[in-house]
Short mmCIF file of C-alpha atoms in Angstrom, two decimals:
data_model
loop_
_atom_site.label_atom_id
_atom_site.label_comp_id
_atom_site.label_asym_id
_atom_site.label_seq_id
_atom_site.Cartn_x
_atom_site.Cartn_y
_atom_site.Cartn_z
CA MET A 17 10.51 3.50 12.76
CA TYR A 18 6.78 2.93 12.21
CA ASN A 19 5.90 -0.17 10.17
CA ILE A 20 2.59 -1.39 8.85
CA TYR A 21 1.42 -4.01 6.42
CA VAL A 22 -1.79 -4.14 4.48
CA VAL A 23 -3.29 -7.30 3.02
CA PHE A 24 -5.51 -6.55 0.06
CA ASN A 25 -8.06 -9.12 -1.04
CA CYS A 26 -8.32 -8.18 -4.70
CA LEU A 27 -11.25 -8.78 -6.97
CA PRO A 28 -10.64 -11.85 -9.17
CA ARG A 29 -7.82 -11.31 -11.67
CA LYS A 30 -7.43 -7.64 -10.69
CA ARG A 31 -4.27 -7.78 -8.53
CA GLU A 32 -1.64 -7.07 -11.18
CA ALA A 33 -3.87 -4.51 -12.90
CA PHE A 34 -4.25 -2.60 -9.63
CA VAL A 35 -0.50 -2.33 -9.03
CA LYS A 36 0.07 -1.39 -12.67
CA ARG A 37 -2.52 1.38 -12.44
CA VAL A 38 -1.06 2.73 -9.19
CA ARG A 39 2.35 2.86 -10.86
CA GLU A 40 1.04 4.43 -14.10
CA GLU A 41 -0.86 7.14 -12.19
CA GLY A 42 2.42 8.15 -10.51
CA ILE A 43 1.08 7.32 -7.06
CA LEU A 44 3.98 5.02 -6.12
CA ASP A 45 6.56 7.65 -7.04
CA ALA A 46 4.64 10.32 -5.12
CA ILE A 47 4.38 8.18 -2.00
CA ARG A 48 8.01 7.10 -2.07
CA ALA A 49 9.05 10.77 -2.38
CA GLU A 50 7.09 11.78 0.74
CA ASP A 51 8.97 13.02 3.76
CA GLY A 52 9.59 10.14 6.15
CA CYS A 53 8.83 7.30 3.72
CA ARG A 54 11.44 4.57 4.08
CA ARG A 55 9.63 1.76 2.28
CA TYR A 56 6.44 1.30 0.30
CA ASP A 57 6.42 -2.00 -1.58
CA TYR A 58 3.81 -4.39 -2.95
CA TYR A 59 4.27 -8.17 -2.92
CA PHE A 60 2.20 -10.80 -4.71
CA SER A 61 1.07 -13.90 -2.85
CA GLU A 62 2.38 -17.11 -4.38
CA GLU A 63 -0.43 -19.02 -2.72
CA ASP A 64 -3.46 -16.87 -3.60
CA GLU A 65 -3.67 -15.04 -6.92
CA ASN A 66 -6.04 -12.46 -5.42
CA LYS A 67 -3.93 -11.51 -2.38
CA LEU A 68 -1.61 -8.52 -2.40
CA LEU A 69 0.66 -7.43 0.45
CA LEU A 70 1.79 -3.85 0.98
CA VAL A 71 4.67 -3.19 3.38
CA GLU A 72 5.21 0.38 4.56
CA ALA A 73 7.97 1.80 6.73
CA TRP A 74 7.90 5.41 7.95
CA GLU A 75 10.29 7.37 10.13
CA THR A 76 7.43 8.02 12.57
CA LYS A 77 3.72 7.30 12.93
CA ARG A 78 3.11 11.02 12.34
CA HIS A 79 4.77 10.78 8.91
CA GLN A 80 2.36 7.98 8.00
CA GLU A 81 -0.61 9.97 9.29
CA ILE A 82 0.39 12.93 7.10
CA HIS A 83 0.79 10.52 4.18
CA ILE A 84 -2.85 9.41 4.46
CA GLY A 85 -4.03 12.99 3.85
CA GLN A 86 -2.03 13.57 0.66
CA PRO A 87 -3.95 14.26 -2.59
CA HIS A 88 -2.47 11.21 -4.32
CA MET A 89 -3.91 9.05 -1.55
CA GLU A 90 -7.41 10.26 -2.43
CA THR A 91 -6.72 9.11 -5.99
CA LEU A 92 -5.53 5.74 -4.66
CA ARG A 93 -8.64 5.31 -2.52
CA SER A 94 -10.88 6.00 -5.52
CA LEU A 95 -8.94 3.45 -7.62
CA LYS A 96 -9.40 0.72 -5.04
CA ASP A 97 -13.14 0.43 -5.70
CA GLY A 98 -12.56 -1.26 -9.04
CA TYR A 99 -9.82 -3.63 -7.85
CA ILE A 100 -9.99 -4.34 -4.11
CA ALA A 101 -12.67 -6.34 -2.26
CA SER A 102 -11.30 -5.78 1.27
CA THR A 103 -8.22 -4.72 3.23
CA GLU A 104 -6.65 -5.60 6.55
CA LEU A 105 -4.06 -3.29 8.14
CA LYS A 106 -1.65 -4.24 10.93
CA GLU A 107 1.23 -2.53 12.67
CA PHE A 108 4.41 -4.50 13.25
CA GLU A 109 7.79 -4.03 14.83
CA ILE A 110 11.14 -4.98 13.34
CA ARG A 111 13.68 -6.02 15.94
#
């Protein structure tokens, strides 16, 4: 299993709107239907109203690499400009 998390620092008061837009555009459904996707979930920070956590789990790193090149990911990247100030990506292992 290949696991990553992404911390998004959202523009002020844009966090919920970003997730709503990703859902409405059908991007979440498309990602979750991809081959090898085991988990793709957003979580809101209780502590910081502008922080958003994304947890992804893929069967293999290769599945995640293929995911990055999908057309719906280009749409997602273009959406981020209006909602996201910065991102931080990390790999992690579940034991």
